[in-house]
Amino acid sequence: MGARYVGVVVTAWDPQSWKPRATRWFAVPEDAAFTNYPGAKTIHSPLVDLCAEKADEPAPYPTDSLEHIAPRVRALFDLSYTRMAVVLRDAGSKTASHVGFVKSDAEQDDFVHLSGAAGDDEQNAVMSPDGRTVWFTYTDREGRKRIGSRSAEGDHHLSAEGPGAGNDLPLTITGKPARAVQANMVHLAPDGRRLTATAPKVFGTVFDTWNSSGPLSRTSARKAVLLSGCAAVVGWVGDDRVLCRTSSRSFRTMNARTGRAAGAPISVVGPQDGTVAEGMLVSPDGTKFIVSVHQPNAEQDPDYGYNAPDFRVVPATRGGTATDLADAELDVHTVFLSWS
């Protein structure tokens, strides 16, 4: 953030040397919602998650651990990081909002506005993996909560994709053809047959994928598996195993079919360290994962933004040696999004 601009930098890293290889810049237009503040309509958007810097700013979602934030922010971009979805506030209204997107390395006033109808309440904007559509939550003329999409090209007409659960849950787009899952911590298994997710009042953590768009609910949660002791999902380490941050603050591999532990606890910080570790990303071979180590409730510290970050690459099995990630490109607001 600067005095007159806001931008998102996406950097590609070499996973062996952990040095930056390429960078793309996404300028955030002045009309885009990148923060919530008193007196303005609260916008639910992963971009607000990413840009949050003050404890007194209203949070868009009820949960804000990095295991929740990382998959939300990933959903803002297409697969190749050429487009980023945004929610645009209507300057003439305190209630209206519309979706759009910006292209990488474009000017701040160079963005695509996909909708401009009076009274629109479009939130949770995310890109499809192919970059051809922006998906979002909205309220239809009958007052029903819905999930919709608009084409990034052509006339940008509204396509009703399925029922929604309001704006409190984020969206993730998966599969071919694309479909939306409205839930927290959505991670698709490598074989594409199951996913991890959580939602209020829904029992379970691992679910079969379904062929239509909609929220995770008691109706859609078929053959659910509860990962015992799993406080937050970091990602899949195989077709049948999931890495979790546990309720005891360690990390552990869980069997996605039985819900039971499939490995020994992995401690990143000790009980006397005064810090906590949150996971963000699992390597594609399932052997390593990235964590952020910080003070508890660090976001409430007014000087937190000036602290040095503590990122580590940790073996997914106990006994290995962690690698510290240190580079001038990294700060405490960095989120690691994909690893291939």
mmCIF file of C-alpha atoms in Angstrom:
data_model
loop_
_atom_site.group_PDB
_atom_site.id
_atom_site.type_symbol
_atom_site.label_atom_id
_atom_site.label_comp_id
_atom_site.label_asym_id
_atom_site.label_seq_id
_atom_site.Cartn_x
_atom_site.Cartn_y
_atom_site.Cartn_z
ATOM 1 C CA MET A 1 0.000 0.000 0.000
ATOM 2 C CA GLY A 2 1.169 3.524 -0.807
ATOM 3 C CA ALA A 3 -0.205 7.016 -0.402
ATOM 4 C CA ARG A 4 -2.055 6.894 -3.733
ATOM 5 C CA TYR A 5 -2.005 3.283 -4.796
ATOM 6 C CA VAL A 6 -2.634 -0.275 -3.689
ATOM 7 C CA GLY A 7 -1.129 -3.235 -5.468
ATOM 8 C CA VAL A 8 -0.682 -6.974 -5.206
ATOM 9 C CA VAL A 9 2.658 -8.508 -6.170
ATOM 10 C CA VAL A 10 2.784 -12.167 -7.203
ATOM 11 C CA THR A 11 6.280 -13.632 -7.256
ATOM 12 C CA ALA A 12 7.431 -16.990 -8.603
ATOM 13 C CA TRP A 13 10.133 -18.687 -6.514
ATOM 14 C CA ASP A 14 12.645 -21.412 -7.268
ATOM 15 C CA PRO A 15 11.679 -24.169 -4.782
ATOM 16 C CA GLN A 16 15.277 -25.356 -4.529
ATOM 17 C CA SER A 17 17.177 -22.118 -3.923
ATOM 18 C CA TRP A 18 14.129 -20.145 -2.685
ATOM 19 C CA LYS A 19 15.120 -17.143 -4.751
ATOM 20 C CA PRO A 20 12.607 -15.089 -6.753
ATOM 21 C CA ARG A 21 12.449 -15.851 -10.485
ATOM 22 C CA ALA A 22 9.659 -13.666 -11.902
ATOM 23 C CA THR A 23 7.181 -11.077 -10.669
ATOM 24 C CA ARG A 24 3.758 -9.865 -11.771
ATOM 25 C CA TRP A 25 2.029 -6.768 -10.523
ATOM 26 C CA PHE A 26 -1.721 -6.256 -10.085
ATOM 27 C CA ALA A 27 -2.759 -2.637 -9.572
ATOM 28 C CA VAL A 28 -5.894 -2.371 -7.425
ATOM 29 C CA PRO A 29 -8.304 0.262 -8.813
ATOM 30 C CA GLU A 30 -9.535 3.002 -6.505
ATOM 31 C CA ASP A 31 -13.109 1.659 -6.681
ATOM 32 C CA ALA A 32 -12.079 -1.846 -5.588
ATOM 33 C CA ALA A 33 -12.807 -3.058 -2.061
ATOM 34 C CA PHE A 34 -9.465 -3.887 -0.470
ATOM 35 C CA THR A 35 -10.350 -2.856 3.070
ATOM 36 C CA ASN A 36 -13.473 -2.470 5.204
ATOM 37 C CA TYR A 37 -13.937 0.586 7.358
ATOM 38 C CA PRO A 38 -16.664 2.104 9.577
ATOM 39 C CA GLY A 39 -19.454 3.839 7.709
ATOM 40 C CA ALA A 40 -19.031 1.830 4.514
ATOM 41 C CA LYS A 41 -20.713 -1.332 3.367
ATOM 42 C CA THR A 42 -18.811 -4.424 4.525
ATOM 43 C CA ILE A 43 -17.483 -6.283 1.491
ATOM 44 C CA HIS A 44 -16.656 -9.980 1.606
ATOM 45 C CA SER A 45 -13.609 -10.508 -0.562
ATOM 46 C CA PRO A 46 -10.326 -12.418 -0.221
ATOM 47 C CA LEU A 47 -8.629 -9.211 -1.338
ATOM 48 C CA VAL A 48 -9.744 -7.626 1.948
ATOM 49 C CA ASP A 49 -8.147 -10.603 3.728
ATOM 50 C CA LEU A 50 -4.889 -10.070 1.869
ATOM 51 C CA CYS A 51 -4.697 -6.315 2.422
ATOM 52 C CA ALA A 52 -5.798 -6.268 6.082
ATOM 53 C CA GLU A 53 -3.304 -4.282 8.144
ATOM 54 C CA LYS A 54 -5.258 -2.906 11.097
ATOM 55 C CA ALA A 55 -6.997 -4.770 13.900
ATOM 56 C CA ASP A 56 -9.881 -2.282 13.989
ATOM 57 C CA GLU A 57 -10.855 -2.886 10.346
ATOM 58 C CA PRO A 58 -13.959 -5.103 10.062
ATOM 59 C CA ALA A 59 -12.970 -8.580 8.886
ATOM 60 C CA PRO A 60 -14.873 -9.984 5.885
ATOM 61 C CA TYR A 61 -15.062 -13.531 7.267
ATOM 62 C CA PRO A 62 -15.443 -15.039 10.752
ATOM 63 C CA THR A 63 -12.161 -17.025 10.520
ATOM 64 C CA ASP A 64 -8.753 -15.615 9.630
ATOM 65 C CA SER A 65 -6.029 -18.208 10.261
ATOM 66 C CA LEU A 66 -3.587 -18.643 7.380
ATOM 67 C CA GLU A 67 -5.019 -22.094 6.663
ATOM 68 C CA HIS A 68 -8.275 -20.287 5.878
ATOM 69 C CA ILE A 69 -6.762 -17.283 4.095
ATOM 70 C CA ALA A 70 -4.331 -19.033 1.717
ATOM 71 C CA PRO A 71 -6.929 -20.952 -0.372
ATOM 72 C CA ARG A 72 -9.227 -17.903 -0.379
ATOM 73 C CA VAL A 73 -6.519 -15.662 -1.808
ATOM 74 C CA ARG A 74 -5.456 -18.296 -4.352
ATOM 75 C CA ALA A 75 -8.996 -18.235 -5.725
ATOM 76 C CA LEU A 76 -8.617 -14.555 -6.676
ATOM 77 C CA PHE A 77 -6.352 -15.515 -9.610
ATOM 78 C CA ASP A 78 -6.561 -17.663 -12.681
ATOM 79 C CA LEU A 79 -4.281 -20.663 -12.969
ATOM 80 C CA SER A 80 -1.440 -18.742 -14.633
ATOM 81 C CA TYR A 81 -1.763 -15.529 -12.571
ATOM 82 C CA THR A 82 -2.710 -13.227 -15.447
ATOM 83 C CA ARG A 83 -6.018 -11.943 -14.000
ATOM 84 C CA MET A 84 -7.228 -11.063 -10.498
ATOM 85 C CA ALA A 85 -10.898 -10.745 -9.531
ATOM 86 C CA VAL A 86 -12.080 -7.676 -7.610
ATOM 87 C CA VAL A 87 -15.272 -6.395 -5.986
ATOM 88 C CA LEU A 88 -15.970 -2.782 -6.993
ATOM 89 C CA ARG A 89 -17.832 -0.433 -4.685
ATOM 90 C CA ASP A 90 -20.490 1.758 -6.296
ATOM 91 C CA ALA A 91 -19.449 5.340 -5.597
ATOM 92 C CA GLY A 92 -23.042 6.533 -5.810
ATOM 93 C CA SER A 93 -24.456 4.016 -3.343
ATOM 94 C CA LYS A 94 -23.600 2.686 0.112
ATOM 95 C CA THR A 95 -25.163 -0.696 -0.662
ATOM 96 C CA ALA A 96 -24.301 -1.583 -4.268
ATOM 97 C CA SER A 97 -21.224 -3.532 -5.367
ATOM 98 C CA HIS A 98 -20.176 -5.178 -8.618
ATOM 99 C CA VAL A 99 -17.527 -7.629 -9.791
ATOM 100 C CA GLY A 100 -14.673 -7.085 -12.210
ATOM 101 C CA PHE A 101 -11.065 -8.046 -12.779
ATOM 102 C CA VAL A 102 -7.653 -6.546 -13.445
ATOM 103 C CA LYS A 103 -4.911 -7.859 -15.697
ATOM 104 C CA SER A 104 -1.338 -8.275 -14.557
ATOM 105 C CA ASP A 105 1.056 -5.369 -15.136
ATOM 106 C CA ALA A 106 -1.773 -3.015 -16.192
ATOM 107 C CA GLU A 107 -2.274 0.570 -15.015
ATOM 108 C CA GLN A 108 -4.367 1.321 -11.940
ATOM 109 C CA ASP A 109 -7.268 2.703 -13.992
ATOM 110 C CA ASP A 110 -7.148 -0.193 -16.473
ATOM 111 C CA PHE A 111 -9.696 -2.715 -15.232
ATOM 112 C CA VAL A 112 -12.766 -4.512 -16.551
ATOM 113 C CA HIS A 113 -16.121 -3.674 -14.955
ATOM 114 C CA LEU A 114 -18.413 -6.660 -15.545
ATOM 115 C CA SER A 115 -21.664 -5.280 -14.145
ATOM 116 C CA GLY A 116 -23.236 -1.921 -13.489
ATOM 117 C CA ALA A 117 -26.905 -2.574 -12.789
ATOM 118 C CA ALA A 118 -28.436 -0.436 -10.061
ATOM 119 C CA GLY A 119 -28.783 -2.248 -6.756
ATOM 120 C CA ASP A 120 -26.314 -5.048 -7.505
ATOM 121 C CA ASP A 121 -24.910 -6.757 -4.435
ATOM 122 C CA GLU A 122 -22.121 -8.902 -5.875
ATOM 123 C CA GLN A 123 -19.386 -10.079 -3.505
ATOM 124 C CA ASN A 124 -16.772 -12.839 -3.066
ATOM 125 C CA ALA A 125 -15.365 -12.290 -6.564
ATOM 126 C CA VAL A 126 -12.938 -15.045 -7.690
ATOM 127 C CA MET A 127 -11.518 -16.089 -11.075
ATOM 128 C CA SER A 128 -12.115 -19.368 -12.844
ATOM 129 C CA PRO A 129 -8.872 -21.328 -13.382
ATOM 130 C CA ASP A 130 -8.924 -20.586 -17.130
ATOM 131 C CA GLY A 131 -9.463 -16.861 -16.532
ATOM 132 C CA ARG A 132 -12.585 -16.741 -18.696
ATOM 133 C CA THR A 133 -15.160 -16.029 -15.976
ATOM 134 C CA VAL A 134 -15.517 -14.262 -12.643
ATOM 135 C CA TRP A 135 -17.628 -16.052 -10.046
ATOM 136 C CA PHE A 136 -19.341 -14.416 -7.073
ATOM 137 C CA THR A 137 -22.220 -14.489 -4.599
ATOM 138 C CA TYR A 138 -25.277 -12.270 -5.055
ATOM 139 C CA THR A 139 -28.932 -11.809 -4.122
ATOM 140 C CA ASP A 140 -31.506 -12.281 -6.897
ATOM 141 C CA ARG A 141 -34.677 -10.248 -7.426
ATOM 142 C CA GLU A 142 -36.656 -12.624 -5.225
ATOM 143 C CA GLY A 143 -34.224 -12.117 -2.356
ATOM 144 C CA ARG A 144 -32.595 -15.541 -2.676
ATOM 145 C CA LYS A 145 -28.889 -16.051 -2.063
ATOM 146 C CA ARG A 146 -27.197 -17.289 -5.210
ATOM 147 C CA ILE A 147 -23.858 -18.084 -6.843
ATOM 148 C CA GLY A 148 -23.320 -16.519 -10.249
ATOM 149 C CA SER A 149 -20.701 -15.939 -12.896
ATOM 150 C CA ARG A 150 -19.972 -13.379 -15.584
ATOM 151 C CA SER A 151 -17.872 -13.911 -18.682
ATOM 152 C CA ALA A 152 -14.644 -11.933 -18.811
ATOM 153 C CA GLU A 153 -15.291 -11.338 -22.526
ATOM 154 C CA GLY A 154 -18.364 -10.414 -24.557
ATOM 155 C CA ASP A 155 -21.458 -8.931 -22.929
ATOM 156 C CA HIS A 156 -20.654 -10.149 -19.372
ATOM 157 C CA HIS A 157 -24.234 -11.387 -18.859
ATOM 158 C CA LEU A 158 -25.148 -12.978 -15.535
ATOM 159 C CA SER A 159 -25.214 -16.777 -15.398
ATOM 160 C CA ALA A 160 -27.015 -18.218 -12.382
ATOM 161 C CA GLU A 161 -24.833 -21.122 -11.253
ATOM 162 C CA GLY A 162 -26.660 -22.411 -8.195
ATOM 163 C CA PRO A 163 -27.883 -21.698 -4.672
ATOM 164 C CA GLY A 164 -25.664 -19.756 -2.291
ATOM 165 C CA ALA A 165 -25.287 -19.304 1.449
ATOM 166 C CA GLY A 166 -24.990 -15.530 1.566
ATOM 167 C CA ASN A 167 -21.693 -13.682 1.647
ATOM 168 C CA ASP A 168 -20.089 -15.013 4.841
ATOM 169 C CA LEU A 169 -18.519 -18.039 3.131
ATOM 170 C CA PRO A 170 -15.897 -17.636 0.377
ATOM 171 C CA LEU A 171 -15.887 -19.345 -3.012
ATOM 172 C CA THR A 172 -13.435 -21.743 -4.640
ATOM 173 C CA ILE A 173 -13.737 -22.786 -8.296
ATOM 174 C CA THR A 174 -12.750 -26.349 -9.179
ATOM 175 C CA GLY A 175 -13.128 -28.923 -11.927
ATOM 176 C CA LYS A 176 -13.871 -29.036 -15.649
ATOM 177 C CA PRO A 177 -16.402 -27.709 -16.391
ATOM 178 C CA ALA A 178 -15.880 -25.142 -13.637
ATOM 179 C CA ARG A 179 -18.101 -25.268 -10.584
ATOM 180 C CA ALA A 180 -18.104 -23.358 -7.327
ATOM 181 C CA VAL A 181 -17.809 -24.688 -3.797
ATOM 182 C CA GLN A 182 -18.852 -22.220 -1.106
ATOM 183 C CA ALA A 183 -17.018 -23.209 2.065
ATOM 184 C CA ASN A 184 -13.876 -22.619 4.107
ATOM 185 C CA MET A 185 -10.458 -24.235 3.511
ATOM 186 C CA VAL A 186 -11.347 -25.911 0.224
ATOM 187 C CA HIS A 187 -8.571 -28.180 -1.061
ATOM 188 C CA LEU A 188 -9.173 -30.583 -3.944
ATOM 189 C CA ALA A 189 -7.518 -34.013 -3.658
ATOM 190 C CA PRO A 190 -4.886 -34.839 -6.312
ATOM 191 C CA ASP A 191 -7.246 -37.340 -7.971
ATOM 192 C CA GLY A 192 -10.093 -34.789 -7.946
ATOM 193 C CA ARG A 193 -12.573 -37.146 -6.309
ATOM 194 C CA ARG A 194 -12.719 -35.582 -2.862
ATOM 195 C CA LEU A 195 -12.112 -32.260 -1.199
ATOM 196 C CA THR A 196 -11.554 -30.883 2.251
ATOM 197 C CA ALA A 197 -13.761 -28.064 3.471
ATOM 198 C CA THR A 198 -15.595 -26.767 6.524
ATOM 199 C CA ALA A 199 -18.795 -24.822 6.995
ATOM 200 C CA PRO A 200 -20.914 -23.839 10.023
ATOM 201 C CA LYS A 201 -23.196 -26.600 11.306
ATOM 202 C CA VAL A 202 -21.741 -29.163 8.883
ATOM 203 C CA PHE A 203 -20.225 -32.329 10.348
ATOM 204 C CA GLY A 204 -17.084 -33.561 8.669
ATOM 205 C CA THR A 205 -13.923 -32.374 6.922
ATOM 206 C CA VAL A 206 -13.505 -34.608 3.839
ATOM 207 C CA PHE A 207 -16.282 -34.861 1.242
ATOM 208 C CA ASP A 208 -16.912 -36.371 -2.146
ATOM 209 C CA THR A 209 -16.899 -33.776 -4.916
ATOM 210 C CA TRP A 210 -20.218 -32.972 -6.530
ATOM 211 C CA ASN A 211 -21.148 -31.978 -10.079
ATOM 212 C CA SER A 212 -22.989 -28.724 -9.422
ATOM 213 C CA SER A 213 -22.208 -25.398 -7.758
ATOM 214 C CA GLY A 214 -23.418 -24.675 -4.259
ATOM 215 C CA PRO A 215 -22.553 -24.229 -0.611
ATOM 216 C CA LEU A 216 -21.262 -26.980 1.620
ATOM 217 C CA SER A 217 -24.314 -27.928 3.649
ATOM 218 C CA ARG A 218 -25.811 -30.884 5.466
ATOM 219 C CA THR A 219 -27.511 -31.836 2.213
ATOM 220 C CA SER A 220 -24.388 -31.720 0.032
ATOM 221 C CA ALA A 221 -22.106 -33.222 2.709
ATOM 222 C CA ARG A 222 -22.463 -36.853 1.729
ATOM 223 C CA LYS A 223 -20.112 -39.571 2.987
ATOM 224 C CA ALA A 224 -18.364 -37.009 5.150
ATOM 225 C CA VAL A 225 -15.231 -37.989 7.093
ATOM 226 C CA LEU A 226 -14.309 -36.078 10.239
ATOM 227 C CA LEU A 227 -10.556 -35.649 10.724
ATOM 228 C CA SER A 228 -10.225 -36.214 14.449
ATOM 229 C CA GLY A 229 -8.324 -33.431 16.233
ATOM 230 C CA CYS A 230 -7.813 -31.430 13.040
ATOM 231 C CA ALA A 231 -8.064 -27.717 13.817
ATOM 232 C CA ALA A 232 -7.202 -26.564 10.292
ATOM 233 C CA VAL A 233 -6.342 -28.242 6.983
ATOM 234 C CA VAL A 234 -3.071 -27.269 5.278
ATOM 235 C CA GLY A 235 -3.497 -29.475 2.201
ATOM 236 C CA TRP A 236 -3.325 -32.953 0.694
ATOM 237 C CA VAL A 237 -0.119 -35.002 0.886
ATOM 238 C CA GLY A 238 -1.542 -37.798 -1.286
ATOM 239 C CA ASP A 239 -4.859 -39.059 -2.644
ATOM 240 C CA ASP A 240 -5.781 -40.483 0.772
ATOM 241 C CA ARG A 241 -3.889 -38.320 3.254
ATOM 242 C CA VAL A 242 -4.346 -34.778 4.535
ATOM 243 C CA LEU A 243 -1.964 -32.586 6.523
ATOM 244 C CA CYS A 244 -3.617 -30.823 9.459
ATOM 245 C CA ARG A 245 -2.703 -28.342 12.132
ATOM 246 C CA THR A 246 -4.005 -30.118 15.202
ATOM 247 C CA SER A 247 -5.804 -28.846 18.271
ATOM 248 C CA SER A 248 -2.527 -29.309 20.183
ATOM 249 C CA ARG A 249 -0.817 -26.846 17.748
ATOM 250 C CA SER A 250 1.396 -29.446 16.107
ATOM 251 C CA PHE A 251 0.975 -30.725 12.532
ATOM 252 C CA ARG A 252 -0.032 -34.255 11.613
ATOM 253 C CA THR A 253 -0.915 -36.353 8.585
ATOM 254 C CA MET A 254 -4.447 -37.777 8.748
ATOM 255 C CA ASN A 255 -6.027 -40.652 6.845
ATOM 256 C CA ALA A 256 -8.745 -39.070 4.686
ATOM 257 C CA ARG A 257 -10.824 -42.284 4.635
ATOM 258 C CA THR A 258 -10.793 -43.161 8.315
ATOM 259 C CA GLY A 259 -10.201 -39.736 9.851
ATOM 260 C CA ARG A 260 -7.449 -41.124 12.059
ATOM 261 C CA ALA A 261 -3.829 -40.049 12.456
ATOM 262 C CA ALA A 262 -1.485 -41.586 9.879
ATOM 263 C CA GLY A 263 1.775 -40.170 11.193
ATOM 264 C CA ALA A 264 3.528 -38.816 14.256
ATOM 265 C CA PRO A 265 2.980 -35.196 15.386
ATOM 266 C CA ILE A 266 5.315 -32.624 13.810
ATOM 267 C CA SER A 267 6.230 -29.808 16.170
ATOM 268 C CA VAL A 268 7.324 -26.559 14.549
ATOM 269 C CA VAL A 269 7.412 -24.418 17.698
ATOM 270 C CA GLY A 270 7.828 -25.467 21.294
ATOM 271 C CA PRO A 271 5.362 -24.844 24.139
ATOM 272 C CA GLN A 272 7.721 -22.291 25.699
ATOM 273 C CA ASP A 273 8.565 -20.391 22.489
ATOM 274 C CA GLY A 274 5.696 -17.927 22.856
ATOM 275 C CA THR A 275 4.853 -18.267 19.165
ATOM 276 C CA VAL A 276 2.381 -20.147 17.000
ATOM 277 C CA ALA A 277 2.800 -21.778 13.591
ATOM 278 C CA GLU A 278 0.177 -21.684 10.844
ATOM 279 C CA GLY A 279 0.377 -23.682 7.629
ATOM 280 C CA MET A 280 -0.157 -22.355 4.125
ATOM 281 C CA LEU A 281 0.961 -24.772 1.460
ATOM 282 C CA VAL A 282 1.995 -28.397 0.823
ATOM 283 C CA SER A 283 4.546 -29.343 -1.845
ATOM 284 C CA PRO A 284 3.166 -31.309 -4.831
ATOM 285 C CA ASP A 285 4.967 -34.482 -3.721
ATOM 286 C CA GLY A 286 3.582 -34.151 -0.192
ATOM 287 C CA THR A 287 6.991 -34.214 1.483
ATOM 288 C CA LYS A 288 7.191 -30.577 2.671
ATOM 289 C CA PHE A 289 4.963 -27.707 3.723
ATOM 290 C CA ILE A 290 5.351 -23.983 4.380
ATOM 291 C CA VAL A 291 4.466 -22.405 7.711
ATOM 292 C CA SER A 292 4.443 -18.903 9.141
ATOM 293 C CA VAL A 293 5.647 -18.526 12.733
ATOM 294 C CA HIS A 294 4.524 -15.460 14.631
ATOM 295 C CA GLN A 295 3.308 -14.141 17.963
ATOM 296 C CA PRO A 296 -0.224 -15.106 19.007
ATOM 297 C CA ASN A 297 -2.720 -12.416 17.918
ATOM 298 C CA ALA A 298 0.105 -10.654 16.097
ATOM 299 C CA GLU A 299 -2.355 -8.833 13.852
ATOM 300 C CA GLN A 300 -3.473 -6.852 16.900
ATOM 301 C CA ASP A 301 0.047 -5.504 17.409
ATOM 302 C CA PRO A 302 0.252 -2.013 15.810
ATOM 303 C CA ASP A 303 3.931 -2.649 14.978
ATOM 304 C CA TYR A 304 3.342 -6.112 13.503
ATOM 305 C CA GLY A 305 3.636 -4.862 9.925
ATOM 306 C CA TYR A 306 7.195 -3.752 10.595
ATOM 307 C CA ASN A 307 8.370 -7.074 12.017
ATOM 308 C CA ALA A 308 10.559 -9.478 10.076
ATOM 309 C CA PRO A 309 8.635 -12.514 8.795
ATOM 310 C CA ASP A 310 9.452 -16.053 9.899
ATOM 311 C CA PHE A 311 8.624 -18.518 7.121
ATOM 312 C CA ARG A 312 9.870 -22.094 7.185
ATOM 313 C CA VAL A 313 9.775 -25.102 4.862
ATOM 314 C CA VAL A 314 9.102 -28.073 7.134
ATOM 315 C CA PRO A 315 9.333 -31.817 6.337
ATOM 316 C CA ALA A 316 5.925 -33.512 6.414
ATOM 317 C CA THR A 317 7.365 -36.343 8.517
ATOM 318 C CA ARG A 318 8.853 -36.007 11.960
ATOM 319 C CA GLY A 319 12.625 -35.868 12.313
ATOM 320 C CA GLY A 320 13.585 -33.769 9.305
ATOM 321 C CA THR A 321 15.238 -30.368 9.286
ATOM 322 C CA ALA A 322 13.278 -27.207 8.557
ATOM 323 C CA THR A 323 14.593 -24.575 6.138
ATOM 324 C CA ASP A 324 14.221 -20.868 6.881
ATOM 325 C CA LEU A 325 12.939 -18.669 4.052
ATOM 326 C CA ALA A 326 14.542 -15.240 4.204
ATOM 327 C CA ASP A 327 14.478 -12.688 1.399
ATOM 328 C CA ALA A 328 13.847 -8.965 1.037
ATOM 329 C CA GLU A 329 10.795 -9.797 -1.099
ATOM 330 C CA LEU A 330 9.030 -11.388 1.893
ATOM 331 C CA ASP A 331 7.096 -9.580 4.598
ATOM 332 C CA VAL A 332 4.543 -10.504 7.237
ATOM 333 C CA HIS A 333 1.706 -10.051 4.709
ATOM 334 C CA THR A 334 3.136 -12.623 2.291
ATOM 335 C CA VAL A 335 0.891 -15.595 1.520
ATOM 336 C CA PHE A 336 2.215 -18.639 -0.352
ATOM 337 C CA LEU A 337 -0.462 -19.757 -2.801
ATOM 338 C CA SER A 338 0.631 -22.600 -5.101
ATOM 339 C CA TRP A 339 3.510 -25.026 -5.540
ATOM 340 C CA SER A 340 4.143 -26.940 -8.749
#
